[in-house]
CSV table of C-alpha atoms and ligand atoms in Angstrom, one decimal:
chain,number,residue,atom,x,y,z
A,1,GLY,CA,55.9,-44.3,-44.5
A,2,LYS,CA,53.1,-43.4,-46.7
A,3,GLY,CA,54.9,-44.1,-50.0
A,4,ASN,CA,53.1,-42.3,-52.8
A,5,PHE,CA,50.0,-41.8,-50.9
A,6,ARG,CA,48.9,-38.4,-49.4
A,7,HIS,CA,47.7,-39.8,-46.0
A,8,PHE,CA,48.2,-43.0,-44.1
A,9,MET,CA,44.4,-43.5,-44.6
A,10,GLU,CA,44.6,-43.4,-48.4
A,11,LYS,CA,47.5,-46.0,-48.2
A,12,GLU,CA,45.5,-48.2,-45.7
A,13,LEU,CA,42.4,-48.0,-47.8
A,14,HIS,CA,44.4,-49.6,-50.8
A,15,GLU,CA,45.6,-52.3,-48.5
A,16,HIS,CA,42.0,-53.7,-48.3
A,17,PRO,CA,42.5,-56.5,-50.8
A,18,ALA,CA,45.9,-57.6,-49.3
A,19,VAL,CA,44.6,-57.6,-45.7
A,20,LEU,CA,41.5,-59.5,-46.6
A,21,GLY,CA,43.5,-62.1,-48.5
A,22,ASP,CA,46.0,-62.4,-45.7
A,23,THR,CA,43.3,-62.7,-43.0
A,24,LEU,CA,41.2,-65.2,-45.0
A,25,GLN,CA,44.2,-67.3,-45.6
A,26,GLN,CA,44.7,-67.9,-41.9
A,27,TYR,CA,41.2,-69.3,-41.5
A,28,LEU,CA,40.1,-70.6,-44.9
A,29,ASP,CA,41.8,-73.3,-46.9
A,30,PRO,CA,42.0,-71.8,-50.5
A,31,ALA,CA,42.1,-75.1,-52.2
A,32,THR,CA,39.1,-76.7,-50.4
A,33,ARG,CA,37.2,-73.4,-49.5
A,34,ALA,CA,36.7,-75.0,-46.0
A,35,VAL,CA,37.0,-73.1,-42.8
A,36,ALA,CA,39.6,-74.5,-40.2
A,37,LEU,CA,39.7,-72.8,-36.9
A,38,PRO,CA,42.2,-73.4,-34.3
A,39,PRO,CA,41.1,-74.7,-30.9
A,40,LEU,CA,38.8,-72.0,-29.2
A,41,PRO,CA,38.2,-71.1,-25.5
A,42,PHE,CA,34.7,-72.4,-25.8
A,43,ASP,CA,33.2,-75.2,-27.9
A,44,PRO,CA,30.9,-73.6,-30.6
A,45,ALA,CA,29.1,-76.9,-30.9
A,46,VAL,CA,27.6,-76.7,-27.4
A,47,VAL,CA,28.1,-73.2,-26.1
A,48,PRO,CA,24.7,-71.9,-24.9
A,49,ARG,CA,25.1,-68.3,-25.6
A,50,LEU,CA,27.7,-65.7,-26.8
A,51,THR,CA,28.3,-62.1,-25.6
A,52,MET,CA,29.9,-59.9,-28.1
A,53,SER,CA,31.4,-56.5,-27.2
A,54,ALA,CA,33.8,-53.8,-28.5
A,55,CYS,CA,34.0,-50.1,-29.1
A,56,GLY,CA,33.6,-47.8,-32.1
A,57,SER,CA,34.2,-49.5,-35.4
A,58,ALA,CA,35.2,-52.7,-33.8
A,59,PHE,CA,31.7,-52.9,-32.3
A,60,LEU,CA,30.1,-52.4,-35.5
A,61,ALA,CA,32.0,-55.3,-36.9
A,62,ALA,CA,30.9,-57.3,-34.0
A,63,GLN,CA,27.3,-56.5,-34.8
A,64,VAL,CA,27.7,-57.8,-38.4
A,65,GLY,CA,29.4,-60.9,-36.8
A,66,ARG,CA,26.3,-61.3,-34.5
A,67,TYR,CA,24.0,-61.4,-37.5
A,68,TRP,CA,26.2,-63.9,-39.2
A,69,ILE,CA,26.7,-66.1,-36.2
A,70,GLU,CA,22.9,-66.2,-35.5
A,71,GLN,CA,22.0,-66.8,-39.0
A,72,LEU,CA,24.4,-69.6,-39.8
A,73,ALA,CA,25.2,-71.3,-36.3
A,74,ARG,CA,21.8,-70.5,-34.5
A,75,ILE,CA,23.8,-69.5,-31.4
A,76,PRO,CA,22.0,-66.7,-29.5
A,77,VAL,CA,24.3,-63.7,-29.3
A,78,ASP,CA,24.2,-60.5,-27.2
A,79,ALA,CA,26.1,-57.6,-28.6
A,80,ASP,CA,26.6,-54.3,-26.7
A,81,VAL,CA,29.3,-51.7,-26.7
A,82,ALA,CA,31.8,-52.3,-24.0
A,83,SER,CA,31.0,-49.1,-22.1
A,84,GLU,CA,27.4,-50.2,-21.7
A,85,LEU,CA,28.1,-53.9,-21.1
A,86,ARG,CA,30.4,-53.3,-18.2
A,87,TYR,CA,27.8,-51.3,-16.3
A,88,ARG,CA,24.5,-53.0,-17.1
A,89,GLU,CA,24.9,-56.1,-15.0
A,90,PRO,CA,24.2,-58.4,-17.8
A,91,PRO,CA,22.9,-62.0,-16.6
A,92,LEU,CA,25.6,-64.3,-18.1
A,93,ALA,CA,24.9,-67.9,-19.2
A,94,ASP,CA,26.4,-70.9,-17.4
A,95,GLY,CA,29.1,-72.1,-19.7
A,96,GLY,CA,28.7,-69.1,-22.0
A,97,GLY,CA,31.4,-67.8,-24.4
A,98,ALA,CA,32.4,-64.1,-25.3
A,99,ILE,CA,33.9,-62.6,-28.4
A,100,LEU,CA,35.7,-59.2,-27.9
A,101,VAL,CA,36.9,-57.4,-31.0
A,102,SER,CA,39.7,-54.8,-31.0
A,103,GLN,CA,42.2,-53.6,-33.4
A,104,SER,CA,44.7,-52.3,-30.8
A,105,GLY,CA,44.0,-54.8,-28.2
A,106,GLU,CA,44.3,-52.0,-25.7
A,107,THR,CA,40.9,-50.1,-25.5
A,108,ALA,CA,40.2,-49.5,-21.9
A,109,ASP,CA,36.4,-50.1,-22.0
A,110,THR,CA,36.9,-53.3,-24.0
A,111,MET,CA,39.5,-54.4,-21.5
A,112,ALA,CA,37.0,-53.8,-18.7
A,113,ALA,CA,34.3,-55.8,-20.4
A,114,LEU,CA,36.8,-58.6,-20.9
A,115,ARG,CA,37.6,-58.7,-17.2
A,116,LEU,CA,33.9,-58.5,-16.2
A,117,LEU,CA,33.1,-61.4,-18.6
A,118,ARG,CA,35.9,-63.5,-17.4
A,119,GLN,CA,34.9,-62.9,-13.8
A,120,GLY,CA,31.4,-63.9,-14.8
A,121,GLY,CA,32.7,-67.2,-15.9
A,122,GLN,CA,32.6,-66.7,-19.6
A,123,ARG,CA,35.3,-68.2,-21.8
A,124,VAL,CA,36.7,-65.2,-23.7
A,125,LEU,CA,38.0,-65.1,-27.2
A,126,SER,CA,39.6,-61.9,-28.4
A,127,LEU,CA,40.0,-60.9,-32.0
A,128,VAL,CA,42.8,-58.5,-32.2
A,129,ASN,CA,45.2,-57.1,-34.7
A,130,VAL,CA,48.1,-56.8,-32.3
A,131,PRO,CA,49.2,-60.2,-31.0
A,132,GLU,CA,51.2,-59.1,-27.9
A,133,SER,CA,48.4,-56.7,-26.8
A,134,SER,CA,46.8,-56.6,-23.3
A,135,MET,CA,43.6,-58.2,-24.5
A,136,ALA,CA,45.3,-61.0,-26.3
A,137,ARG,CA,47.3,-61.7,-23.1
A,138,GLU,CA,44.3,-61.5,-20.8
A,139,SER,CA,41.8,-63.6,-22.8
A,140,ASP,CA,41.4,-67.3,-22.8
A,141,GLY,CA,42.2,-67.3,-26.5
A,142,ALA,CA,43.0,-64.8,-29.2
A,143,LEU,CA,42.7,-64.9,-33.0
A,144,LEU,CA,44.6,-62.5,-35.2
A,145,THR,CA,43.3,-60.1,-37.9
A,146,VAL,CA,46.3,-59.8,-40.3
A,147,ALA,CA,45.8,-56.1,-41.2
A,148,GLY,CA,49.3,-55.0,-40.4
A,149,PRO,CA,49.8,-51.6,-38.5
A,150,GLU,CA,47.0,-49.2,-38.8
A,151,ILE,CA,48.3,-45.7,-38.4
A,152,GLY,CA,45.3,-43.6,-39.5
A,153,VAL,CA,43.1,-42.9,-36.5
A,154,ALA,CA,40.1,-43.8,-38.5
A,155,SER,CA,39.9,-47.6,-38.7
A,156,THR,CA,39.8,-48.9,-42.3
A,157,LYS,CA,41.6,-52.1,-43.2
A,158,ALA,CA,41.4,-53.5,-39.6
A,159,PHE,CA,37.8,-53.2,-39.8
A,160,THR,CA,37.3,-55.2,-43.0
A,161,ALA,CA,39.9,-57.8,-41.6
A,162,GLN,CA,37.7,-58.1,-38.5
A,163,LEU,CA,34.7,-58.8,-40.8
A,164,ALA,CA,36.7,-61.4,-42.7
A,165,LEU,CA,37.7,-63.2,-39.5
A,166,LEU,CA,34.1,-63.0,-38.1
A,167,ALA,CA,32.7,-64.5,-41.4
A,168,CYS,CA,35.1,-67.5,-41.1
A,169,LEU,CA,34.0,-67.8,-37.4
A,170,ALA,CA,30.3,-67.9,-38.5
A,171,ILE,CA,31.0,-70.6,-41.1
A,172,GLY,CA,33.1,-72.6,-38.6
A,173,PHE,CA,30.5,-72.4,-35.9
A,174,GLY,CA,27.8,-73.3,-38.2
A,175,ARG,CA,29.7,-76.5,-39.4
A,176,ALA,CA,30.5,-77.4,-35.7
A,177,ARG,CA,27.0,-76.9,-34.7
A,178,GLY,CA,25.6,-78.8,-37.6
A,179,THR,CA,23.4,-75.9,-38.7
A,180,LEU,CA,25.3,-75.4,-41.9
A,181,ASP,CA,25.7,-78.2,-44.4
A,182,GLU,CA,29.1,-78.8,-46.0
A,183,ALA,CA,28.1,-77.7,-49.5
A,184,THR,CA,26.6,-74.3,-48.2
A,185,ALA,CA,29.8,-73.9,-46.1
A,186,ARG,CA,32.0,-74.4,-49.2
A,187,LEU,CA,29.8,-71.9,-51.2
A,188,LEU,CA,30.1,-69.4,-48.5
A,189,GLY,CA,33.8,-70.1,-48.4
A,190,SER,CA,34.4,-69.6,-52.0
A,191,THR,CA,32.3,-66.4,-51.8
A,192,LEU,CA,34.8,-65.1,-49.2
A,193,THR,CA,37.8,-66.1,-51.4
A,194,GLU,CA,36.5,-63.7,-54.1
A,195,VAL,CA,36.3,-60.9,-51.6
A,196,PRO,CA,39.8,-59.6,-52.1
A,197,GLY,CA,39.4,-59.3,-55.9
A,198,HIS,CA,36.1,-57.7,-55.5
A,199,ALA,CA,37.7,-55.2,-53.0
A,200,ALA,CA,40.3,-54.3,-55.7
A,201,GLN,CA,37.5,-53.6,-58.2
A,202,ILE,CA,35.7,-51.4,-55.7
A,203,LEU,CA,38.9,-49.3,-55.2
A,204,GLU,CA,38.8,-48.6,-58.9
A,205,LYS,CA,35.5,-46.7,-58.4
A,206,ASP,CA,37.5,-44.0,-56.8
A,207,GLU,CA,36.5,-41.3,-59.2
A,208,GLU,CA,32.8,-42.1,-59.0
A,209,ILE,CA,33.1,-42.0,-55.2
A,210,ARG,CA,34.9,-38.8,-55.2
A,211,ALA,CA,32.2,-37.2,-57.3
A,212,MET,CA,29.6,-38.3,-54.7
A,213,ALA,CA,31.9,-36.9,-52.0
A,214,ALA,CA,31.8,-33.4,-53.6
A,215,GLU,CA,28.1,-33.5,-53.1
A,216,VAL,CA,28.1,-34.8,-49.5
A,217,ALA,CA,30.9,-32.3,-48.5
A,218,LYS,CA,28.2,-29.5,-49.0
A,219,ALA,CA,25.7,-31.1,-46.5
A,220,ARG,CA,25.2,-30.4,-42.8
A,221,ASP,CA,23.5,-33.6,-42.1
A,222,VAL,CA,23.7,-36.9,-43.8
A,223,LEU,CA,21.7,-40.1,-43.3
A,224,PHE,CA,23.2,-43.7,-44.0
A,225,LEU,CA,20.7,-46.4,-44.3
A,226,GLY,CA,21.0,-50.2,-44.4
A,227,ARG,CA,19.1,-53.3,-43.5
A,228,GLY,CA,20.2,-56.6,-42.0
A,229,ALA,CA,24.0,-57.0,-41.8
A,230,LEU,CA,24.3,-53.8,-43.8
A,231,MET,CA,22.9,-51.9,-41.0
A,232,PRO,CA,26.0,-51.8,-38.9
A,233,ILE,CA,27.8,-50.8,-42.3
A,234,ALA,CA,25.5,-47.8,-42.5
A,235,MET,CA,26.5,-47.0,-39.0
A,236,GLU,CA,30.2,-47.4,-39.9
A,237,GLY,CA,29.6,-45.0,-42.9
A,238,ALA,CA,28.2,-42.4,-40.5
A,239,LEU,CA,30.9,-42.9,-37.9
A,240,LYS,CA,33.6,-42.5,-40.5
A,241,LEU,CA,32.1,-39.4,-42.0
A,242,LYS,CA,31.6,-37.7,-38.6
A,243,GLU,CA,35.1,-38.4,-37.3
A,244,LEU,CA,36.8,-37.5,-40.6
A,245,SER,CA,34.9,-34.6,-42.0
A,246,TYR,CA,33.0,-33.3,-38.8
A,247,ILE,CA,29.7,-33.4,-40.8
A,248,HIS,CA,26.7,-34.6,-38.6
A,249,ALA,CA,25.8,-38.1,-39.9
A,250,GLU,CA,23.6,-40.9,-38.7
A,251,GLY,CA,23.5,-44.5,-39.5
A,252,TYR,CA,20.0,-46.1,-39.2
A,253,ALA,CA,18.3,-49.3,-39.9
A,254,ALA,CA,16.3,-48.6,-43.1
A,255,GLY,CA,13.1,-49.8,-41.6
A,256,GLU,CA,13.4,-47.4,-38.6
A,257,MET,CA,13.6,-44.3,-40.8
A,258,LYS,CA,9.8,-43.9,-40.9
A,259,HIS,CA,9.9,-44.1,-37.0
A,260,GLY,CA,11.5,-40.6,-36.7
A,261,PRO,CA,14.5,-39.7,-38.9
A,262,ILE,CA,12.2,-39.3,-41.8
A,263,ALA,CA,11.3,-36.0,-40.3
A,264,LEU,CA,14.8,-34.7,-41.1
A,265,ILE,CA,14.6,-35.5,-44.7
A,266,ASP,CA,14.5,-32.6,-47.1
A,267,SER,CA,16.5,-31.7,-50.4
A,268,ALA,CA,19.5,-30.7,-48.3
A,269,VAL,CA,20.0,-34.2,-46.7
A,270,PRO,CA,21.8,-36.8,-48.7
A,271,VAL,CA,20.5,-40.3,-48.0
A,272,ILE,CA,23.3,-42.7,-48.5
A,273,ALA,CA,21.8,-46.3,-49.1
A,274,LEU,CA,23.7,-49.5,-48.7
A,275,CYS,CA,21.3,-51.5,-50.8
A,276,PRO,CA,22.7,-54.6,-52.7
A,277,SER,CA,20.2,-56.9,-54.6
A,278,GLY,CA,19.1,-59.9,-52.4
A,279,PRO,CA,16.4,-61.0,-50.1
A,280,LEU,CA,16.2,-57.5,-48.4
A,281,PHE,CA,16.5,-55.4,-51.4
A,282,GLU,CA,12.8,-54.7,-52.0
A,283,LYS,CA,12.0,-53.5,-48.4
A,284,THR,CA,15.0,-51.2,-48.4
A,285,ALA,CA,14.3,-50.0,-51.8
A,286,SER,CA,10.7,-48.9,-50.8
A,287,ASN,CA,12.1,-47.1,-47.7
A,288,LEU,CA,14.3,-45.2,-50.1
A,289,GLN,CA,11.4,-44.4,-52.3
A,290,GLU,CA,9.7,-42.9,-49.3
A,291,ALA,CA,12.6,-40.7,-48.6
A,292,ALA,CA,12.9,-39.7,-52.2
A,293,ALA,CA,9.2,-38.8,-52.3
A,294,ARG,CA,9.9,-36.3,-49.6
A,295,GLY,CA,12.8,-34.6,-51.6
A,296,GLY,CA,15.6,-36.7,-50.1
A,297,ARG,CA,18.5,-37.0,-52.3
A,298,ILE,CA,19.2,-40.8,-52.6
A,299,MET,CA,22.7,-41.8,-53.2
A,300,ALA,CA,23.0,-45.6,-53.4
A,301,PHE,CA,25.6,-48.2,-53.3
A,302,THR,CA,24.3,-51.4,-54.9
A,303,ASP,CA,25.0,-53.9,-57.7
A,304,ALA,CA,24.0,-54.1,-61.4
A,305,VAL,CA,20.6,-55.7,-60.6
A,306,GLY,CA,19.9,-53.3,-57.7
A,307,ALA,CA,20.9,-50.4,-59.9
A,308,ARG,CA,18.1,-51.1,-62.3
A,309,SER,CA,15.4,-50.4,-59.9
A,310,LEU,CA,17.1,-47.6,-58.0
A,311,ARG,CA,18.3,-45.4,-60.8
A,312,GLY,CA,14.7,-44.2,-61.4
A,313,PHE,CA,14.6,-42.2,-58.2
A,314,SER,CA,18.2,-41.9,-57.1
A,315,GLU,CA,20.5,-38.9,-57.7
A,316,ARG,CA,23.5,-41.2,-57.8
A,317,VAL,CA,24.0,-44.9,-57.9
A,318,ILE,CA,27.4,-46.5,-57.6
A,319,GLU,CA,27.4,-50.2,-58.9
A,320,LEU,CA,29.6,-52.5,-57.0
A,321,PRO,CA,30.4,-56.1,-58.1
A,322,THR,CA,27.5,-58.6,-57.8
A,323,VAL,CA,28.2,-60.8,-54.9
A,324,HIS,CA,26.5,-63.4,-52.6
A,325,PRO,CA,24.7,-61.5,-49.9
A,326,PHE,CA,27.0,-63.0,-47.3
A,327,ALA,CA,29.9,-61.0,-48.6
A,328,ALA,CA,28.1,-57.7,-49.2
A,329,PRO,CA,28.7,-56.1,-45.7
A,330,ILE,CA,32.4,-56.6,-46.1
A,331,LEU,CA,32.5,-55.1,-49.6
A,332,HIS,CA,30.0,-52.1,-48.8
A,333,ALA,CA,32.4,-51.1,-45.9
A,334,ILE,CA,35.0,-50.0,-48.4
A,335,PRO,CA,33.2,-47.4,-50.4
A,336,VAL,CA,31.8,-45.8,-47.4
A,337,GLN,CA,35.2,-45.4,-45.9
A,338,VAL,CA,36.6,-44.0,-49.2
A,339,LEU,CA,33.6,-41.7,-49.3
A,340,ALA,CA,34.5,-40.3,-45.9
A,341,TYR,CA,38.2,-40.0,-47.0
A,342,HIS,CA,37.3,-37.9,-50.0
A,343,VAL,CA,34.9,-35.7,-48.1
A,344,ALA,CA,37.6,-35.0,-45.4
A,345,VAL,CA,40.2,-34.1,-48.1
A,346,LEU,CA,37.7,-31.7,-49.7
A,347,LYS,CA,36.8,-30.2,-46.5
A,348,GLY,CA,40.6,-29.9,-45.5
A,349,THR,CA,40.4,-31.6,-42.2
A,350,ASP,CA,43.3,-33.5,-40.7
A,351,VAL,CA,42.6,-37.0,-42.2
A,352,ASP,CA,45.0,-39.1,-40.4
A,353,GLN,CA,44.6,-37.3,-36.9
A,354,PRO,CA,41.0,-35.9,-36.6
A,355,ARG,CA,40.5,-33.4,-33.8
A,356,ASN,CA,39.8,-34.7,-30.3
A,357,LEU,CA,40.5,-38.4,-31.3
A,358,ALA,CA,43.2,-40.8,-30.3
A,359,LYS,CA,44.2,-44.1,-32.2
A,360,SER,CA,43.9,-46.1,-29.1
A,361,VAL,CA,41.5,-45.0,-26.3
A,362,THR,CA,43.2,-46.3,-23.1
A,363,VAL,CA,41.0,-44.2,-20.8
A,364,GLU,CA,37.5,-45.0,-19.9
B,1,M6R,O1,41.5,-50.5,-31.0
B,1,M6R,P1,40.1,-50.7,-31.0
B,1,M6R,O2,39.6,-51.5,-32.1
B,1,M6R,O3,39.6,-51.4,-29.7
B,1,M6R,O4,39.3,-49.2,-31.1
B,1,M6R,C1,38.0,-49.2,-31.0
B,1,M6R,C2,37.5,-47.7,-31.5
B,1,M6R,O5,38.3,-46.7,-30.6
B,1,M6R,C3,37.9,-47.5,-32.9
B,1,M6R,O6,37.2,-48.4,-33.8
B,1,M6R,C4,37.4,-46.1,-33.3
B,1,M6R,O7,36.0,-46.1,-33.3
B,1,M6R,C5,37.9,-45.6,-34.7
B,1,M6R,N1,38.4,-44.3,-34.5
B,1,M6R,C6,36.9,-45.7,-35.7
B,1,M6R,O8,37.4,-45.4,-37.0
């Protein structure tokens, strides 16, 4: 049941800290902060190339995973939504590996991509939340997210659990490949062990996020911007807002804004920025300033340091805990989901069962 919560989604949002802890515990030794992966279908030390695929939010998690794996392990990664991958006849590397991501393990397009990749000689690893799912059975290997059952049609805790698992994979691959030294791996590992606590702190920002939601609920169009591994999280924010509140939203790479979407910006369009301090901050902040100069209403999620420069031109700034940039995508996913939840509640839509959507899309 949903206990004291109004919706399954609200309950599941509050499970973020627990599922992040449970998932990390499977792959990260809390005492040593070292990642320990079980045997995988491909050897990350030598695999020449990886193909990642999934649908919806799971694909957005895969895209963050791609950034991490390329950065930390220097393995070339292709990432495409399953419904495209399966029809575009991708040339596959000899001895290549694949990583498919799915909460349900039953999504038809992802299943079809899985079969295509296996027929193409790729060794397929599935990341699923349901151990006895079709994808787990048909893969060469499966790793579990430990998110527990997710009832709300909008994926929440399963998404952050996927990110936690992908973060562990990226560290493990980096170690196996020799591209990541032990000290850095431990530092990233300890960054991850702090994520559940930070997630709990973010959930305490509920009032502030709800106040932002009251503004967003009045909009017709909303733009989410992020750069680097925050870009797929901007797309996750837009996807959640669309599916739950039926408000038109787009997620964009911050640097792409000036190549088109900036034409949309006026004082009626909230521009929601995922902009933590770190190596990419200045670039994104200057994109936001351009939007503000055109009357855009900047609403930013950042940290204490980022807030100091964003407050000058932003309508709202919500300060999240200061973390290593590696953890920022996991933590920024939470407030954008909470935001979409509150907008939906304010609009009175069916939060757990949005129109036209099914929890598990088993038709192509
Ligand atoms: O069960 P799966 O993870 O394979 O589902 C993939 C998508 O259908 C799913 O993430 C969908 O986009 C959600 N409704 C997003 O909130």
